[in-house]
Short mmCIF file of C-alpha atoms in Angstrom, two decimals:
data_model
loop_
_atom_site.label_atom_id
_atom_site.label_comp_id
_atom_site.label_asym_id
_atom_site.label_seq_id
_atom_site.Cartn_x
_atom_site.Cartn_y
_atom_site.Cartn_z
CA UNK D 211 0.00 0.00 0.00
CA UNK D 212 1.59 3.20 -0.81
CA UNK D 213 1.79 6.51 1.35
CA UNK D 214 -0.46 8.14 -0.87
CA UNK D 215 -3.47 5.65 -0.04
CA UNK D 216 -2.44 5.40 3.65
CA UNK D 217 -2.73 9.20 3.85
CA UNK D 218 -6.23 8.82 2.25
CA UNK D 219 -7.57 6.07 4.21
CA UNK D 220 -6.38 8.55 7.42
CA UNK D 221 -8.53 11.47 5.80
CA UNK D 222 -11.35 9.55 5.10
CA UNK D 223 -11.80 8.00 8.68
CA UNK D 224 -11.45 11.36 10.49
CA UNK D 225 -14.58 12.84 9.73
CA UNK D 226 -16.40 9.33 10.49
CA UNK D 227 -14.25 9.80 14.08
CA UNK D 228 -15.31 13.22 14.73
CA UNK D 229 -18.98 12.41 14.39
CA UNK D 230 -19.53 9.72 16.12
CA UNK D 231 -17.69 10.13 19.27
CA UNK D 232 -16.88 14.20 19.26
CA UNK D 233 -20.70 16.18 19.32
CA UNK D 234 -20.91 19.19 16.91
CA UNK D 235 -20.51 21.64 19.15
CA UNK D 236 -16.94 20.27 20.81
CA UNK D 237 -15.54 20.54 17.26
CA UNK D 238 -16.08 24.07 17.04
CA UNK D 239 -13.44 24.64 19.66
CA UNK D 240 -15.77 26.89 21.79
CA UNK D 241 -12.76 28.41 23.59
CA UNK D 242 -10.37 29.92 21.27
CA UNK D 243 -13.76 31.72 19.72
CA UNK D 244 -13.54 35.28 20.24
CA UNK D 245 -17.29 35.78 20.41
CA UNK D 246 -17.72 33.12 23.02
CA UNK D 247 -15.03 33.68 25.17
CA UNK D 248 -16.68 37.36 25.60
CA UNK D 249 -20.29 35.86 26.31
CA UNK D 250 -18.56 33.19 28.69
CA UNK D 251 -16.54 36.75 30.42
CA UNK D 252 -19.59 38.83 30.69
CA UNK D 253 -22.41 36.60 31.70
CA UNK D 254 -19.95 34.98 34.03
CA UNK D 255 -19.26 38.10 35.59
CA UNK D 256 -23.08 39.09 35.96
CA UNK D 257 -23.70 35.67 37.42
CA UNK D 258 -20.48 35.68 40.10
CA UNK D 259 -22.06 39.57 41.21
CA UNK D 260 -25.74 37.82 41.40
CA UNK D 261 -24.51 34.81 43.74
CA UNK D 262 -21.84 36.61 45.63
CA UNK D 263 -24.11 39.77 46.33
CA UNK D 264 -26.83 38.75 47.25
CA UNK D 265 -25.85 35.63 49.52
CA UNK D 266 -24.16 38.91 50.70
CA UNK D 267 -27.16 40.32 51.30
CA UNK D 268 -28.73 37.52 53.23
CA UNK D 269 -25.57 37.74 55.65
CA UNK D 270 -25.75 41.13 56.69
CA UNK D 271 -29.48 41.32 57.04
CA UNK D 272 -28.74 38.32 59.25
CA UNK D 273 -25.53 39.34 61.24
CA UNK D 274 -26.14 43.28 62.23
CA UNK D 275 -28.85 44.05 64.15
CA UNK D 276 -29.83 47.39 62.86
CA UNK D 277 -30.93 44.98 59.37
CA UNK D 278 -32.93 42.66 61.16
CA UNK D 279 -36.15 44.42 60.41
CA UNK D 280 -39.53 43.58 58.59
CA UNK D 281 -38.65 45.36 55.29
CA UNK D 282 -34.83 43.87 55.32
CA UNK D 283 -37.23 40.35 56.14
CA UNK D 284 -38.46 40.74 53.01
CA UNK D 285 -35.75 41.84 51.11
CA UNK D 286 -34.25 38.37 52.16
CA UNK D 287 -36.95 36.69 50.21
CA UNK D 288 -36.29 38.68 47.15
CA UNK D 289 -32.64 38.01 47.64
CA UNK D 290 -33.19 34.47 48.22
CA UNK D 291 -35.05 34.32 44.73
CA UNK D 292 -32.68 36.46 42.57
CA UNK D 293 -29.85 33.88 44.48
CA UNK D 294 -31.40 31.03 42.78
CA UNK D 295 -31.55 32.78 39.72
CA UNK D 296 -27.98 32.44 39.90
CA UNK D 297 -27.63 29.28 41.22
CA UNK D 298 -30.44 27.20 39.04
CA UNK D 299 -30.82 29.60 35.96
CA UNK D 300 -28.21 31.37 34.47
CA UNK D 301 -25.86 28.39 34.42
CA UNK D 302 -27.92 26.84 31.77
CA UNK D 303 -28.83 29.86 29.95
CA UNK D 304 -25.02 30.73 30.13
CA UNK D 305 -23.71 26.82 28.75
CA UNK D 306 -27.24 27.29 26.31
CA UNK D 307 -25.78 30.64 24.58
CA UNK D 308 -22.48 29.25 24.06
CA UNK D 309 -22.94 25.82 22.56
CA UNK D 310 -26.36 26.62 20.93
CA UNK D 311 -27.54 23.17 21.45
CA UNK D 312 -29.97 21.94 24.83
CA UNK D 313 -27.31 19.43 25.96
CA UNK D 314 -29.35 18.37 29.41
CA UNK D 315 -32.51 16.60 28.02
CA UNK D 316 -36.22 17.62 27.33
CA UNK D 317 -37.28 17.19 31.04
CA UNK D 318 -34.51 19.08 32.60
CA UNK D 319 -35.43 21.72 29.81
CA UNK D 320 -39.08 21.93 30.94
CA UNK D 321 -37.83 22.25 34.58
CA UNK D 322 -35.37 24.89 33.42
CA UNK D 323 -37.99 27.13 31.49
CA UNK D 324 -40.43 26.65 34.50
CA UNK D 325 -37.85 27.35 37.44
CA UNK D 326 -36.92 30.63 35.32
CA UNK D 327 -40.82 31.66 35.51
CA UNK D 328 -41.05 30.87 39.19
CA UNK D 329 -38.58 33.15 39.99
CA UNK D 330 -39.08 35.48 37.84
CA UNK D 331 -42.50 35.96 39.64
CA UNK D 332 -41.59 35.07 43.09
CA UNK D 333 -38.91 38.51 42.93
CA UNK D 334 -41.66 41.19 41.24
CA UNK D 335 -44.04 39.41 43.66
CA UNK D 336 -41.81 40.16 46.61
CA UNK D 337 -41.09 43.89 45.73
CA UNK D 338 -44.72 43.80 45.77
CA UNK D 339 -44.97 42.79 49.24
CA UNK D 340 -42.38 44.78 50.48
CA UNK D 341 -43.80 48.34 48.54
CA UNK D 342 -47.33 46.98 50.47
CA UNK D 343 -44.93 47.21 53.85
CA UNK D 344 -43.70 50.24 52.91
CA UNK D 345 -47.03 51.84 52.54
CA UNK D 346 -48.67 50.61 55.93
CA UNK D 347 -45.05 52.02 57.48
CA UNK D 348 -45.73 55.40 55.75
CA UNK D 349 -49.97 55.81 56.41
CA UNK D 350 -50.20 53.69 59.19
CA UNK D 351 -47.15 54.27 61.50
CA UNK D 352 -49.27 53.62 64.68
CA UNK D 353 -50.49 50.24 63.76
CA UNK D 354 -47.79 49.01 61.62
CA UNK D 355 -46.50 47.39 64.48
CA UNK D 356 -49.33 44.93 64.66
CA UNK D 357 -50.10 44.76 60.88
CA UNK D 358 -46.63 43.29 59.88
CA UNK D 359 -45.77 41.44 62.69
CA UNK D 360 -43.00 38.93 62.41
CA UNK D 361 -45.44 35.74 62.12
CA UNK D 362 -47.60 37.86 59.27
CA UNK D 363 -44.55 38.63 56.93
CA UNK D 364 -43.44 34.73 57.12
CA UNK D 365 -47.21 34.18 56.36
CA UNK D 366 -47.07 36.86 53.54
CA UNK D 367 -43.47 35.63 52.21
CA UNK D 368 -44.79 31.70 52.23
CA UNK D 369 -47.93 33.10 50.06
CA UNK D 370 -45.30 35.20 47.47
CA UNK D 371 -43.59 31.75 46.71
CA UNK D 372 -46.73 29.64 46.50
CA UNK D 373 -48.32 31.90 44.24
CA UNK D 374 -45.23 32.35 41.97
CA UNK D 375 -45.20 28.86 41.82
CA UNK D 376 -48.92 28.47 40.83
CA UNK D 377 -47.89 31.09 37.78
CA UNK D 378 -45.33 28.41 37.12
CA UNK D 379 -46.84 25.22 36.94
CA UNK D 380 -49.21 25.03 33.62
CA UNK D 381 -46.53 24.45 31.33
CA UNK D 382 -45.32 21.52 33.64
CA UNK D 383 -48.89 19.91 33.17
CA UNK D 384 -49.29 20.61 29.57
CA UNK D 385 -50.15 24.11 29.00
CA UNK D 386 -47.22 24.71 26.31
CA UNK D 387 -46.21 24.78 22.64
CA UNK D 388 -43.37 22.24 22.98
CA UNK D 389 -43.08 19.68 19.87
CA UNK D 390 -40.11 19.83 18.98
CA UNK D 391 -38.38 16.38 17.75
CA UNK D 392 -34.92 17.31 19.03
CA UNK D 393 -34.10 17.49 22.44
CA UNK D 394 -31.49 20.16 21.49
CA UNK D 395 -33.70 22.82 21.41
CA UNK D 396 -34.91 24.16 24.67
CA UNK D 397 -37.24 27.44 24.05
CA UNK D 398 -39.80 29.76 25.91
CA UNK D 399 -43.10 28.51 25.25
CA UNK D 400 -44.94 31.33 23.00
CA UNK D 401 -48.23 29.57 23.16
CA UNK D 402 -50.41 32.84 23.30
CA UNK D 403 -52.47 31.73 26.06
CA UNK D 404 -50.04 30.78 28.23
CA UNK D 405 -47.76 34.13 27.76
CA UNK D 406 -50.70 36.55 28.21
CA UNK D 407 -51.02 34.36 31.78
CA UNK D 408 -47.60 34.57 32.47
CA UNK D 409 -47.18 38.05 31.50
CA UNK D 410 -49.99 39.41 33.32
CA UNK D 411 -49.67 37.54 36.32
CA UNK D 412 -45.48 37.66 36.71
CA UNK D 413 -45.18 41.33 35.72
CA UNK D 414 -47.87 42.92 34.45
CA UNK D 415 -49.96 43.35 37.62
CA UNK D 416 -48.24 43.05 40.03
CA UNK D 417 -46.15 46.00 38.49
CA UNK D 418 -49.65 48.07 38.27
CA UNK D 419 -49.91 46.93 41.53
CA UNK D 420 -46.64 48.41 42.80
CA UNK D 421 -47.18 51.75 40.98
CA UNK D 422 -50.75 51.89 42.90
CA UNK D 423 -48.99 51.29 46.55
CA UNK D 424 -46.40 53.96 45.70
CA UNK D 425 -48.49 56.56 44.38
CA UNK D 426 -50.63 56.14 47.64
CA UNK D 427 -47.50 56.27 49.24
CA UNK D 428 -46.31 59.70 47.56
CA UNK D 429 -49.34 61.07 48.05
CA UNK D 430 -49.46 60.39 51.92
CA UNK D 431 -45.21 61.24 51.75
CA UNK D 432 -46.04 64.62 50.50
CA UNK D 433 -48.64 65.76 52.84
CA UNK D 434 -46.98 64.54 55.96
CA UNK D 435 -43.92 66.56 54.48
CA UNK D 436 -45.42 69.39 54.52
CA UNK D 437 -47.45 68.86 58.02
CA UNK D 438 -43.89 68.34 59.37
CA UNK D 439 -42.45 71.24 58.03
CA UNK D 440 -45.37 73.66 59.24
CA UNK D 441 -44.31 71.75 62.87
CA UNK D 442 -48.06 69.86 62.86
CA UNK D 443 -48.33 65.97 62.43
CA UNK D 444 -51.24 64.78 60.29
CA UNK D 445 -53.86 61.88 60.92
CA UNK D 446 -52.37 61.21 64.53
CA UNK D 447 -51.54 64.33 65.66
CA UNK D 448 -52.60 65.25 68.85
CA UNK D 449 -53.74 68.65 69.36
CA UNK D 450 -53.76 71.47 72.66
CA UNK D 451 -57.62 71.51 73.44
CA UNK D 452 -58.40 74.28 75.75
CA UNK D 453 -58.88 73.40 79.57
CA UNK D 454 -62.43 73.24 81.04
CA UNK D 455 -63.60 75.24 84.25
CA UNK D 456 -61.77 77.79 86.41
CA UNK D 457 -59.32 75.88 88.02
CA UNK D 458 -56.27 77.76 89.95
CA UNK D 459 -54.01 78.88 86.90
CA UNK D 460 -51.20 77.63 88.16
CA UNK D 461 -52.25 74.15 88.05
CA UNK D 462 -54.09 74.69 84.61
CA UNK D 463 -50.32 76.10 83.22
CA UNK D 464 -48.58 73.29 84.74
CA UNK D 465 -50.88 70.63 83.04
CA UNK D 466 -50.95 72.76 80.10
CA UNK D 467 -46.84 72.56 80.15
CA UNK D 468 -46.55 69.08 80.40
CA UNK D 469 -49.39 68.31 78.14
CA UNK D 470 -47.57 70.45 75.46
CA UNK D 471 -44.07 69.05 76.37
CA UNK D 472 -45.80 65.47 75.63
CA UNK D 473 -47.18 66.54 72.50
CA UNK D 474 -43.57 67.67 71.31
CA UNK D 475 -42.26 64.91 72.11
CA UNK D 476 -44.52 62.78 71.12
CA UNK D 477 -44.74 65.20 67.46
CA UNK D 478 -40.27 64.80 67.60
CA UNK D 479 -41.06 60.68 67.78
CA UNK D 480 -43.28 60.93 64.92
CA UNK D 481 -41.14 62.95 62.52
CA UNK D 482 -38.03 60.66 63.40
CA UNK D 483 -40.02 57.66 62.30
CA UNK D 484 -41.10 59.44 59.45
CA UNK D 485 -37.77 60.34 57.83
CA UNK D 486 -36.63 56.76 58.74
CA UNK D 487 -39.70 55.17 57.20
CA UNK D 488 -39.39 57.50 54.16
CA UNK D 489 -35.78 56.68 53.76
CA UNK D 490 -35.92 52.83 53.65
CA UNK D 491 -38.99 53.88 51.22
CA UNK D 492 -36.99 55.83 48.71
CA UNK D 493 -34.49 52.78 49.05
CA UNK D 494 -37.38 50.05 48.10
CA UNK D 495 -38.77 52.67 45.30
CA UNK D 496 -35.54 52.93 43.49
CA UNK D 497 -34.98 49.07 43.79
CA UNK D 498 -38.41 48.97 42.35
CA UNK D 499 -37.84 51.26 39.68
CA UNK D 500 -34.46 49.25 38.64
CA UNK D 501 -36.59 46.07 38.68
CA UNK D 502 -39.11 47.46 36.13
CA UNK D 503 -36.48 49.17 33.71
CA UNK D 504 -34.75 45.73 33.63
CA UNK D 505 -37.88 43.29 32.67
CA UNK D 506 -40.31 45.44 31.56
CA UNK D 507 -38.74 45.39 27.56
CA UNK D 508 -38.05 41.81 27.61
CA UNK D 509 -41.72 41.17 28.79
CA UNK D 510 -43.00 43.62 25.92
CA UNK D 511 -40.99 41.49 23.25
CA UNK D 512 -42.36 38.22 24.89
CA UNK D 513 -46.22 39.61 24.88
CA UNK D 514 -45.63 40.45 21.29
CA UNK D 515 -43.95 37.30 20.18
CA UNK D 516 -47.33 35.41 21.58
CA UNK D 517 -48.86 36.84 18.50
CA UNK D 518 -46.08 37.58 16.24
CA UNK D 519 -43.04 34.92 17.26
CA UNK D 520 -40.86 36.47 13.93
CA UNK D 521 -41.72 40.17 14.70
CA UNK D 522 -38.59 40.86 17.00
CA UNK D 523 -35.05 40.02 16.11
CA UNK D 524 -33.12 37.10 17.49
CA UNK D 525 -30.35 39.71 18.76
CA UNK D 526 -32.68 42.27 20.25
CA UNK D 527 -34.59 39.25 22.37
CA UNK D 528 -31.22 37.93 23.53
CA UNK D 529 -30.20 41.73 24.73
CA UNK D 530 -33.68 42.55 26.62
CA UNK D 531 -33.70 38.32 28.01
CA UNK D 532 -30.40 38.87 29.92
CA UNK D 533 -30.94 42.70 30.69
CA UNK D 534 -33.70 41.03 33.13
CA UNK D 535 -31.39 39.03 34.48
CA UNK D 536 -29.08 41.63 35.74
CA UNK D 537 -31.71 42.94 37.67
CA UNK D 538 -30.70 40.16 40.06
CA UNK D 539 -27.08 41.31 40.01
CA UNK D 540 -28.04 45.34 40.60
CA UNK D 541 -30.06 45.04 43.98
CA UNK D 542 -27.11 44.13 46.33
CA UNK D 543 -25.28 46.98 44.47
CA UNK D 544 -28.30 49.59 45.13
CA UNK D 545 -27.86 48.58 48.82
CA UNK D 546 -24.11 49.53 48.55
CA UNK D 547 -24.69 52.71 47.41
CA UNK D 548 -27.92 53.90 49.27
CA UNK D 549 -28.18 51.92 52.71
CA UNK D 550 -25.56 53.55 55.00
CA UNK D 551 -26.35 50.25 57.34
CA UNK D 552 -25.96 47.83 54.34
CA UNK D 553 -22.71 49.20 53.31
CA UNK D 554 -21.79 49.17 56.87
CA UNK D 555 -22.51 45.43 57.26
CA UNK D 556 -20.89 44.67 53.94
CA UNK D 557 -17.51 46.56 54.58
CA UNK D 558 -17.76 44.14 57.88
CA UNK D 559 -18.59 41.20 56.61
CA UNK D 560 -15.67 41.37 53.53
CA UNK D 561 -12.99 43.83 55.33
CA UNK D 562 -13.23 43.38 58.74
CA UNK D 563 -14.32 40.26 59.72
CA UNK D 564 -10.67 38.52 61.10
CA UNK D 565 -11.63 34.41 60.77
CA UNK D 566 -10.28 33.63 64.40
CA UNK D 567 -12.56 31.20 66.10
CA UNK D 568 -14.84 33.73 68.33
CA UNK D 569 -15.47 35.68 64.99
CA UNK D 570 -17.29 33.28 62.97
CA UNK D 571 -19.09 31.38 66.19
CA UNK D 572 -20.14 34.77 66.86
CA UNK D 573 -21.25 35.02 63.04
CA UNK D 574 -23.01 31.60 63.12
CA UNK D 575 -25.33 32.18 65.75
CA UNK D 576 -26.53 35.72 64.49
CA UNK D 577 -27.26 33.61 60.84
CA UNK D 578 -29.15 30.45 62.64
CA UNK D 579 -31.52 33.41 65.05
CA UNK D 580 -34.79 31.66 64.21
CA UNK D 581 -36.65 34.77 64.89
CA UNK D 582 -36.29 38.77 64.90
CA UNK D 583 -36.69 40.55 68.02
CA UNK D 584 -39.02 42.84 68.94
CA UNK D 585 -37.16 45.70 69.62
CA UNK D 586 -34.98 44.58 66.01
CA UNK D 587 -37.94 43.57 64.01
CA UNK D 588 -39.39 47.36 63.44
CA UNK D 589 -37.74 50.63 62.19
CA UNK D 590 -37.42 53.39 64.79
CA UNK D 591 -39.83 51.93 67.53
CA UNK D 592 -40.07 53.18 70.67
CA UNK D 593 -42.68 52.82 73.46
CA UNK D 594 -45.64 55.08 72.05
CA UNK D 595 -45.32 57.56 75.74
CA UNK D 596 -47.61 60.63 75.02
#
């Protein structure tokens, strides 16, 4: 046999090598591509920020006292669900973008696309629990207290993920466009029924829903402002009534004086709570506001593509699907830059925290507190002395 054949026979049995036993997508050497070695640099990056920030999160709201309040309780739960995001979801969507193939199987696909939904839902569902918080704080600051007590919000948190998971669970039992013959493909469903449903119920209303609460909550903000400044409270002020009878004056001055004296103090107690309440308010609305910038396009695209699936471009879809997953990334870094206390807990928890034994035993049992306190599980209460 001469060289010449050898060197064909060798030529000819590549190929047949390559396709059997390498898959398509190993042969395009993935790595030393320029386009997906910047994919694998920048989703990686937004996925490290999402699971190191916000397990972040879930540490300081756990290990400084000043955190452990109702709001931050619920800002746990959203940080819990934007956590998983990072843990359960962008992993696949990540490995999906690069190879362009499914590569995990049909069922694990239909688990993906349904896991994605649920939390999806289960975060816009918490920011709409924690805006209804922040509304009771700011209109009803006497009876907040008993409203949102500790046992309530775990009630209220349990219903956010049941409920996101009810949003979830059609396509799981059926309700979904998926006949595809290869199990390479792993899509969102665009059956139209199901993505008006999901729309609606993961964004649409409960971001109508959120607008409503913080409108009321402007509203109420600005009058109580301006009650505040003109040194009156509003709806629970309490006002100097003029004394009945004839009484010696020196008595009726001295109840007058301390009756007064209780009123300012009591008007000083009001105000403080008021700026803090308003504060951790502003904080929530601008975490809001980032939330709905992120998914609000990629949910427009998605409502259209139940009726049109070829009116928006592959490349547009792709930009507004991951801009909705940074949301998950930007909330720890809102809480940097706006929460003196976060940043204070994070500077601890990354800077200052030596690893001697006391440190993290001391660290571990502020994490595994089953419960908040009462005196840590409200903003700015006091005892209520008038």
């Amino acid at each position: 046999m001469s060289l010449f054949n050898i060197s064909s026979d060798i030529s000819q049995d590549i190929p047949a090598f390559s396709t059997t036993v390498c898959p398509s997508w190993f042969r395009q050497e993935l790595f030393n591509n320029a386009k997906n070695i910047t994919i694998i640099i920048i989703l990686g990056f937004i996925n490290a920020i999402v699971v190191a920030g916000n397990i972040l999160v879930v540490l300081a709201v756990f290990a400084s006292a000043k955190l452990r309040t109702v709001t931050n309780f619920l800002i746990v739960s959203l940080a819990i669900s934007d956590l998983l995001v990072g843990l359960a979801v962008l992993p696949y969507s990540i490995s999906l973008e690069v190879l362009e193939v499914w590569i995990f199987g049909e069922l694990w696909c239909q688990m993906w696309l349904a896991v994605d939904v649920w939390l999806c839902t289960a975060s816009i569902l918490n920011l709409c629990a924690i805006s209804i918080d922040r509304y009771l704080a700011i209109t009803r600051p006497v009876h907040y207290r008993t409203i949102m007590s500790t046992m309530k919000v775990r009630l209220l948190i349990a219903a956010v993920w049941m409920l996101s998971f009810i949003i979830c669970f059609p396509p799981l039992v059926g309700w979904n466009d998926r006949v595809q013959d290869s199990e390479e493909i792993c899509a969102l469903i665009t059956n139209q029924g199901y993505v008006i449903y999901s729309a609606l119920g993961s964004f649409y209303i409960p971001m109508l829903v959120m607008l409503f609460f913080y409108y009321r909550i402007y509203v109420v903000a600005l009058k109580t402002s301006r009650a505040l400044d003109r040194g009156f409270r509003t709806d629970h002020s309490v006002t100097d009534s003029p004394s009945a009878g004839r009484g010696n004056d020196e008595q009726r001055n001295g109840r007058s004086g301390n009756h007064n004296k209780s009123s300012k103090r009591n008007a000083r107690w009001h105000a403080k709570r008021f700026r803090t309440e308003a504060k951790a308010t502003k904080t929530v609305g601008i975490i809001v506001g980032g939330f709905i910038l992120c998914w609000l396009p990629f949910f427009t695209v998605y409502l259209i593509m139940g009726f049109c699936e070829t009116c928006i471009p592959e490349v547009l879809f792709k930009v507004f699907f991951y801009l909705g997953y940074c949301n998950s990334a930007l909330n720890p870094i809102i809480y940097g830059i706006i929460s003196k206390d976060f940043r204070a807990a994070f500077k601890k928890i990354l800077f200052r925290c030596t690893f001697n034994d006391e440190s993290v035993a001391s660290l571990i049992r502020h994490i595994h507190m089953p419960t908040f306190t009462e005196e840590e599980t409200h903003v700015g209460d006091s005892s209520s002395q008038t």
